[in-house]
Amino acid sequence: MCWYHHTGHGGQGKRDKYLESNDTPAVRTIDLRREYKTRGGSSIRGQKAGKNVVALDGVTLDIARGELFGLLGRNGAGKTTLIKILTTLLAPTSGQAFIDGMDVTREVTPVRQRIAMVSGGEQSGYGILTVREQLWMFAQFYGVSSRVAHQRIDVLLAAVGMSDQANQKVYALSTGMRQRMNLCRALVSDPEILFLDEPTVGLDVEASRLVRDYVRRWMSENPRRTVLLTTHYMFEADELCDRVAVINHGQLVAQGTTNDLKRSLQEHVRFQLELAEWAPAFVEQLRLEDGVMDAETRQREGRTELRLALLREEMIVPTIATLNNAGGRVLTLKRIEPTLEEAFIRLVGDEAEAGSEEVSHGE
Amino acid sequence: MQAIEVTRTKIPSPWQTLRASIWLEWQSRGNWTNPVVYTLFLTLRPLTAALVLVFMYRAISGPNAHGAALGFLVAGSAAWSFVEQVMAGLPQSVMADREEYAMLKYVYITPQRFILFLVGRSVPRMGTAAFSFIVTLAFGILLLGVPINPLQVNYPMLLGSLVFGLIAIVALGLAFAGLTLVLKRGAWQMPDAVVGALYLVAGAIFPITKLPGWLESFALFVPLTHWLELTRRALLGNAQTFSYPIADTRQVFLWLVITTIGTLIIGVLTFRICEHFARERGQLDRTTGS
């Protein structure tokens, strides 16, 4: 398993200060394992019915207070199972999980006081209630007084652009609106730790962006707040998360900042250069240069694009000098960063997703 | 943008949980149509059930039909609406929350007491059952000649037995709500099946002395049997009572209290055990599509 150092690049000053002053992580799991027994005629993940299916296999993880932590993995990798355990919906088979230092299996009520959850891709909601009624009801379940609840509801609905829908019945809401309402439902109790399980699945571009923007804003309002986000969308994790972990077949295979993750899996440092003119001698000479692992060119819109793979970053300086000596003139130079998606695929392989199935029930 | 006020989430008071869950159930039950249609629905169902029994009895007994038996049938049928609506309603609420609204998991992970949430869900059902009970009795008195004199009803006994009866009904409802959490298929049918079985055993429409001996003995351990008997004695008076193995009303009340306490313990324990297994097996947020 690859472990990458946490650099905490995304936090603001006050958040960083808060992180330093608190030792108890918001979320901690120690060797967490969850097995499901399969029954009936169907098989899960290719394992025969009647056998144990391992959904989580020795997951050890710390999420610091104030972090926006992403959990990436294919369908059936174990992301939802981990969230279910942390939110007290599911008991682990072995290992331990803590929320703010409290055991999720033994200190259920204090854990529940600190958490809330939103799942994507479902049409949840009491359709017969209005948006405001539903939010008020959940505020009651979290011990929030009606006065404070109504204040929060107004603020939250305004923030997600739903003030006009406050008195609309939930059944009449579109999928995107319903998901915004669900986000408000989770936030009406002002949780310390928010679990977002693929919150933008099935949403259009505008609704997804609104959800992401609001999550970011919500985090920035209070350094105590922590988010665990699972997502299939790599750009979402890249945009939002301070750190990410990759889970595959129930095991954490990597964790760190997105930049660490991308760079550590990059074999060579890649650059893209735009040249004023082109001669075959450029590439021939570059390939003779020490540390140049690959060089390729292509003509694009009347210009020449040169892509280089170097052993180390600092080798770009002698390489450009070689080019200049050969008569080449560099117009632009940029370093090509690998995408999180490339890093993800390198970590978990390129197995067909159709073959894996989310293990969510003990059937 | 205005920042929201930050306060540490508290454990909700029992009243907050009860108020919100009572209100949710009331909205769920009454909000699907207008009040007139809802009232008609509440009235027609128990009335037709009582009328079916009365006409069956008259068809069989012919000229021998008498008021006491009619009173037995109407009172039992009217009171049974509590069992139908409250006991069968609790597992139905759990199923609807999990399968239809997909909200059970979100309610479950709140810091409120889930069992109190379910008790709250039963309260509006008690109200609608009470309405059906009164309408059915009024219909029986005014149109069928059931021998109930509202001025001679033993109201303390009626209310006292109702309190214990409702505790027993809710406890049974909790047990079946718990079973609903762990049952896979057919959970929708389970409440109706259980209510049907109790209808036979608890003396709702005929005296338990007509049951085979072993089943009569079993019926004595079901609190609903004693609750129905006390309800009849309160409404019709002892003179109108059909055969019952216990003559002394105080003894019947004692049986009701003891069996209710036993049912409450069993109901809560069953719910807790089922809840534990549902969490172990990951069934709290399962949707079966059934």
Coordinates of N, CA and C in Angstrom, one line a residue, chain B residues 63-197:
Chain B
P63 N -84.6 -15.4 13.5 CA -85.4 -14.8 14.6 C -84.8 -14.9 16.0
N64 N -83.8 -15.7 16.1 CA -83.1 -15.9 17.4 C -82.1 -14.8 17.7
A65 N -81.8 -14.0 16.7 CA -80.8 -12.9 17.0 C -81.2 -12.1 18.2
H66 N -80.3 -11.8 19.0 CA -80.6 -10.9 20.2 C -79.6 -9.8 20.4
G67 N -80.0 -8.8 21.2 CA -79.3 -7.6 21.3 C -77.9 -7.8 22.0
A68 N -77.8 -8.8 22.9 CA -76.5 -9.0 23.6 C -75.5 -9.4 22.6
A69 N -75.8 -10.4 21.7 CA -74.9 -10.9 20.8 C -74.5 -9.8 19.8
L70 N -75.5 -9.0 19.4 CA -75.3 -7.9 18.5 C -74.3 -6.9 19.1
G71 N -74.5 -6.6 20.4 CA -73.6 -5.7 21.2 C -72.2 -6.3 21.2
F72 N -72.1 -7.6 21.4 CA -70.8 -8.3 21.5 C -70.0 -8.0 20.2
L73 N -70.8 -8.3 19.1 CA -70.2 -8.1 17.7 C -69.7 -6.7 17.4
V74 N -70.7 -5.8 17.7 CA -70.4 -4.4 17.3 C -69.3 -3.8 18.2
A75 N -69.3 -4.1 19.5 CA -68.3 -3.5 20.4 C -66.9 -4.1 20.1
G76 N -66.9 -5.4 19.8 CA -65.6 -6.0 19.4 C -65.1 -5.5 18.1
S77 N -66.0 -5.4 17.2 CA -65.6 -4.9 15.9 C -65.1 -3.4 15.9
A78 N -65.8 -2.6 16.7 CA -65.4 -1.2 16.9 C -64.1 -1.1 17.5
A79 N -63.9 -1.8 18.6 CA -62.6 -1.8 19.3 C -61.4 -2.3 18.5
W80 N -61.7 -3.2 17.6 CA -60.7 -3.8 16.8 C -59.9 -2.8 15.9
S81 N -60.6 -1.7 15.6 CA -59.9 -0.7 14.8 C -58.6 -0.2 15.4
F82 N -58.5 -0.2 16.8 CA -57.3 0.2 17.4 C -56.2 -0.8 17.0
V83 N -56.5 -2.1 17.0 CA -55.5 -3.1 16.7 C -55.1 -3.0 15.2
E84 N -56.1 -2.8 14.3 CA -55.8 -2.7 12.9 C -54.9 -1.5 12.6
Q85 N -55.3 -0.4 13.2 CA -54.6 0.9 12.8 C -53.3 1.1 13.5
V86 N -53.2 0.7 14.8 CA -52.0 1.0 15.6 C -51.0 -0.2 15.4
M87 N -51.5 -1.4 15.7 CA -50.5 -2.5 15.7 C -50.0 -2.8 14.3
A88 N -51.0 -2.9 13.4 CA -50.5 -3.1 12.0 C -49.9 -1.9 11.4
G89 N -50.2 -0.7 11.9 CA -49.7 0.5 11.3 C -48.2 0.7 11.6
L90 N -47.7 0.3 12.7 CA -46.3 0.6 13.1 C -45.3 -0.1 12.1
P91 N -45.5 -1.4 11.8 CA -44.6 -2.0 10.8 C -44.8 -1.4 9.5
Q92 N -46.0 -1.0 9.2 CA -46.3 -0.4 7.8 C -45.5 1.0 7.7
S93 N -45.4 1.7 8.9 CA -44.7 3.0 8.9 C -43.2 2.7 8.6
V94 N -42.7 1.7 9.3 CA -41.3 1.3 9.1 C -41.0 0.9 7.7
M95 N -41.9 0.1 7.1 CA -41.7 -0.3 5.7 C -41.7 0.9 4.8
A96 N -42.7 1.8 5.0 CA -42.9 3.0 4.1 C -41.6 3.9 4.3
D97 N -41.2 4.1 5.5 CA -40.0 4.9 5.7 C -38.7 4.4 5.0
R98 N -38.6 3.1 5.0 CA -37.4 2.4 4.5 C -37.6 2.3 2.9
E99 N -38.7 1.8 2.5 CA -38.8 1.4 1.1 C -39.4 2.5 0.2
E100 N -40.4 3.2 0.7 CA -41.1 4.2 -0.1 C -40.4 5.6 -0.1
Y101 N -40.1 6.1 1.1 CA -39.5 7.4 1.3 C -38.0 7.3 1.3
A102 N -37.4 6.2 1.5 CA -36.0 6.0 1.7 C -35.4 6.9 2.7
M103 N -36.2 7.1 3.8 CA -35.8 8.0 4.9 C -35.4 7.4 6.2
L104 N -35.6 6.1 6.3 CA -35.4 5.4 7.6 C -34.0 5.6 8.1
K105 N -33.0 5.4 7.1 CA -31.6 5.5 7.5 C -31.3 6.9 8.1
Y106 N -31.9 8.0 7.5 CA -31.6 9.3 8.0 C -32.2 9.6 9.3
V107 N -33.4 9.0 9.5 CA -34.1 9.2 10.8 C -33.3 8.4 11.9
Y108 N -32.9 7.2 11.5 CA -32.2 6.3 12.4 C -30.9 6.8 12.9
I109 N -30.2 7.6 12.1 CA -28.9 8.1 12.6 C -29.0 9.4 13.3
T110 N -30.2 9.9 13.6 CA -30.3 11.1 14.4 C -30.2 10.7 15.9
P111 N -29.8 11.6 16.7 CA -29.6 11.2 18.2 C -30.9 11.0 19.0
Q112 N -32.0 11.1 18.4 CA -33.3 10.8 19.1 C -33.4 9.3 19.4
R113 N -34.3 9.0 20.3 CA -34.6 7.6 20.5 C -35.5 7.0 19.5
F114 N -35.0 6.1 18.7 CA -35.8 5.6 17.6 C -37.1 4.9 18.0
I115 N -37.1 4.3 19.2 CA -38.3 3.6 19.7 C -39.4 4.7 20.0
L116 N -38.9 5.8 20.5 CA -39.8 6.9 20.8 C -40.4 7.5 19.5
F117 N -39.6 7.6 18.5 CA -40.1 8.0 17.2 C -41.2 7.1 16.7
L118 N -41.1 5.8 16.9 CA -42.1 4.9 16.5 C -43.4 5.0 17.3
V119 N -43.2 5.2 18.6 CA -44.3 5.4 19.5 C -45.1 6.6 19.1
G120 N -44.4 7.7 18.8 CA -45.0 8.9 18.3 C -45.8 8.7 17.0
R121 N -45.2 7.8 16.1 CA -45.9 7.5 14.9 C -47.3 6.8 15.1
S122 N -47.4 6.1 16.3 CA -48.6 5.4 16.6 C -49.7 6.3 17.1
V123 N -49.4 7.5 17.6 CA -50.4 8.3 18.3 C -51.5 8.8 17.3
P124 N -51.2 9.4 16.1 CA -52.3 9.8 15.3 C -53.2 8.6 14.9
R125 N -52.5 7.4 14.8 CA -53.3 6.2 14.5 C -54.3 5.9 15.6
M126 N -53.9 6.2 16.9 CA -54.8 6.0 18.0 C -56.0 6.9 17.8
G127 N -55.7 8.2 17.4 CA -56.7 9.2 17.3 C -57.7 8.8 16.2
T128 N -57.2 8.3 15.1 CA -58.2 7.9 14.0 C -58.9 6.6 14.4
A129 N -58.3 5.7 15.1 CA -58.9 4.5 15.6 C -60.0 4.9 16.6
A130 N -59.8 5.9 17.4 CA -60.8 6.3 18.4 C -62.0 6.9 17.7
F131 N -61.7 7.6 16.6 CA -62.8 8.2 15.8 C -63.7 7.0 15.2
S132 N -63.0 6.1 14.6 CA -63.7 4.9 14.0 C -64.5 4.2 15.1
F133 N -63.9 4.0 16.3 CA -64.6 3.3 17.4 C -65.9 4.0 17.8
I134 N -65.8 5.3 17.9 CA -67.0 6.1 18.3 C -68.1 6.1 17.2
V135 N -67.6 6.3 16.0 CA -68.6 6.3 14.9 C -69.3 4.9 14.8
T136 N -68.6 3.9 14.9 CA -69.1 2.5 14.7 C -70.1 2.2 15.9
L137 N -69.8 2.6 17.1 CA -70.7 2.4 18.2 C -72.0 3.3 18.0
A138 N -71.8 4.5 17.6 CA -72.9 5.4 17.4 C -73.9 4.8 16.4
F139 N -73.3 4.3 15.3 CA -74.1 3.7 14.3 C -74.8 2.5 14.8
G140 N -74.1 1.7 15.6 CA -74.7 0.5 16.2 C -75.9 0.8 17.1
I141 N -75.7 1.8 17.9 CA -76.7 2.2 18.9 C -78.0 2.8 18.1
L142 N -77.7 3.7 17.2 CA -78.8 4.4 16.6 C -79.5 3.6 15.5
L143 N -78.8 2.8 14.7 CA -79.5 2.2 13.6 C -79.6 0.7 13.8
L144 N -78.8 0.0 14.6 CA -78.9 -1.4 14.7 C -79.5 -1.8 16.0
G145 N -79.8 -0.9 16.9 CA -80.4 -1.2 18.2 C -79.5 -1.9 19.2
V146 N -78.2 -1.7 19.1 CA -77.2 -2.3 20.0 C -77.5 -1.7 21.4
P147 N -77.6 -2.6 22.4 CA -78.1 -2.2 23.7 C -76.9 -1.5 24.5
I148 N -76.5 -0.3 24.1 CA -75.6 0.5 24.8 C -76.2 1.8 25.2
N149 N -76.3 2.1 26.5 CA -76.8 3.3 26.9 C -75.6 4.2 27.3
P150 N -75.4 5.3 26.5 CA -74.2 6.1 26.8 C -74.2 6.7 28.2
L151 N -75.4 6.8 28.9 CA -75.4 7.3 30.2 C -75.0 6.3 31.3
Q152 N -75.1 5.0 30.9 CA -74.7 3.9 31.8 C -73.4 3.3 31.6
V153 N -72.7 3.8 30.6 CA -71.3 3.2 30.3 C -70.4 3.5 31.5
N154 N -69.6 2.4 31.8 CA -68.6 2.6 32.9 C -67.4 3.2 32.3
Y155 N -67.4 4.5 32.3 CA -66.3 5.2 31.6 C -64.9 5.0 32.2
P156 N -64.8 5.0 33.5 CA -63.5 4.8 34.1 C -62.9 3.4 33.7
M157 N -63.8 2.4 33.7 CA -63.3 1.1 33.2 C -62.9 1.1 31.7
L158 N -63.7 1.8 31.0 CA -63.5 1.9 29.5 C -62.1 2.5 29.3
L159 N -61.9 3.7 30.0 CA -60.6 4.4 29.8 C -59.4 3.6 30.3
G160 N -59.6 3.0 31.5 CA -58.5 2.3 32.2 C -58.1 1.1 31.3
S161 N -59.1 0.4 30.8 CA -58.7 -0.8 30.0 C -58.1 -0.3 28.7
L162 N -58.6 0.8 28.2 CA -58.1 1.4 26.9 C -56.6 1.7 27.0
V163 N -56.2 2.3 28.2 CA -54.8 2.7 28.4 C -53.9 1.5 28.3
F164 N -54.3 0.4 29.1 CA -53.5 -0.8 29.1 C -53.6 -1.5 27.7
G165 N -54.8 -1.5 27.1 CA -54.9 -2.1 25.8 C -54.0 -1.4 24.8
L166 N -54.0 -0.1 24.9 CA -53.1 0.6 23.9 C -51.6 0.4 24.1
I167 N -51.2 0.3 25.4 CA -49.8 -0.1 25.7 C -49.5 -1.4 25.1
A168 N -50.4 -2.4 25.3 CA -50.2 -3.7 24.7 C -50.1 -3.7 23.2
I169 N -51.0 -2.9 22.6 CA -51.1 -2.8 21.2 C -49.8 -2.2 20.6
V170 N -49.3 -1.1 21.2 CA -48.1 -0.5 20.8 C -46.9 -1.4 21.0
A171 N -46.9 -2.1 22.1 CA -45.8 -3.1 22.3 C -45.7 -4.1 21.3
L172 N -46.9 -4.7 20.9 CA -47.0 -5.6 19.8 C -46.5 -5.0 18.5
G173 N -47.0 -3.8 18.3 CA -46.6 -3.1 17.1 C -45.1 -2.9 17.0
L174 N -44.5 -2.6 18.1 CA -43.0 -2.4 18.1 C -42.3 -3.7 17.8
A175 N -42.8 -4.8 18.4 CA -42.2 -6.1 18.1 C -42.3 -6.4 16.6
F176 N -43.5 -6.1 16.0 CA -43.6 -6.4 14.5 C -42.8 -5.4 13.7
A177 N -42.7 -4.2 14.2 CA -41.9 -3.2 13.5 C -40.4 -3.7 13.5
G178 N -40.0 -4.3 14.6 CA -38.6 -4.8 14.7 C -38.5 -6.0 13.7
L179 N -39.5 -6.8 13.6 CA -39.4 -8.0 12.7 C -39.4 -7.5 11.3
T180 N -40.1 -6.4 11.0 CA -40.1 -5.8 9.7 C -38.7 -5.4 9.2
L181 N -37.9 -5.0 10.2 CA -36.5 -4.5 9.9 C -35.6 -5.7 9.4
V182 N -35.9 -6.9 9.9 CA -35.0 -8.0 9.5 C -35.7 -9.0 8.5
L183 N -37.0 -8.8 8.3 CA -37.6 -9.6 7.3 C -37.2 -9.2 5.9
K184 N -37.1 -10.1 5.0 CA -36.7 -9.7 3.6 C -37.9 -9.5 2.7
R185 N -38.6 -10.6 2.4 CA -39.7 -10.4 1.5 C -41.0 -10.7 2.3
G186 N -42.1 -10.2 1.8 CA -43.3 -10.5 2.5 C -43.6 -9.7 3.7
A187 N -42.7 -8.7 4.0 CA -42.9 -7.9 5.2 C -44.2 -7.1 5.2
W188 N -44.6 -6.7 3.9 CA -45.8 -6.0 3.8 C -47.0 -6.8 4.3
Q189 N -47.0 -8.1 4.0 CA -48.1 -8.9 4.4 C -48.1 -9.3 5.9
M190 N -47.0 -9.2 6.5 CA -46.9 -9.7 7.9 C -47.9 -9.1 8.8
P191 N -48.0 -7.7 8.9 CA -49.0 -7.1 9.8 C -50.4 -7.6 9.6
D192 N -50.9 -7.7 8.4 CA -52.2 -8.2 8.1 C -52.4 -9.6 8.6
A193 N -51.4 -10.4 8.4 CA -51.5 -11.8 8.8 C -51.6 -12.0 10.3
V194 N -50.8 -11.2 11.0 CA -50.8 -11.2 12.5 C -52.1 -10.7 13.0
V195 N -52.6 -9.6 12.5 CA -53.9 -9.0 12.9 C -55.0 -10.0 12.7
G196 N -54.9 -10.7 11.6 CA -56.0 -11.8 11.3 C -55.9 -12.9 12.3
A197 N -54.7 -13.3 12.6 CA -54.6 -14.4 13.6 C -55.1 -14.0 15.0

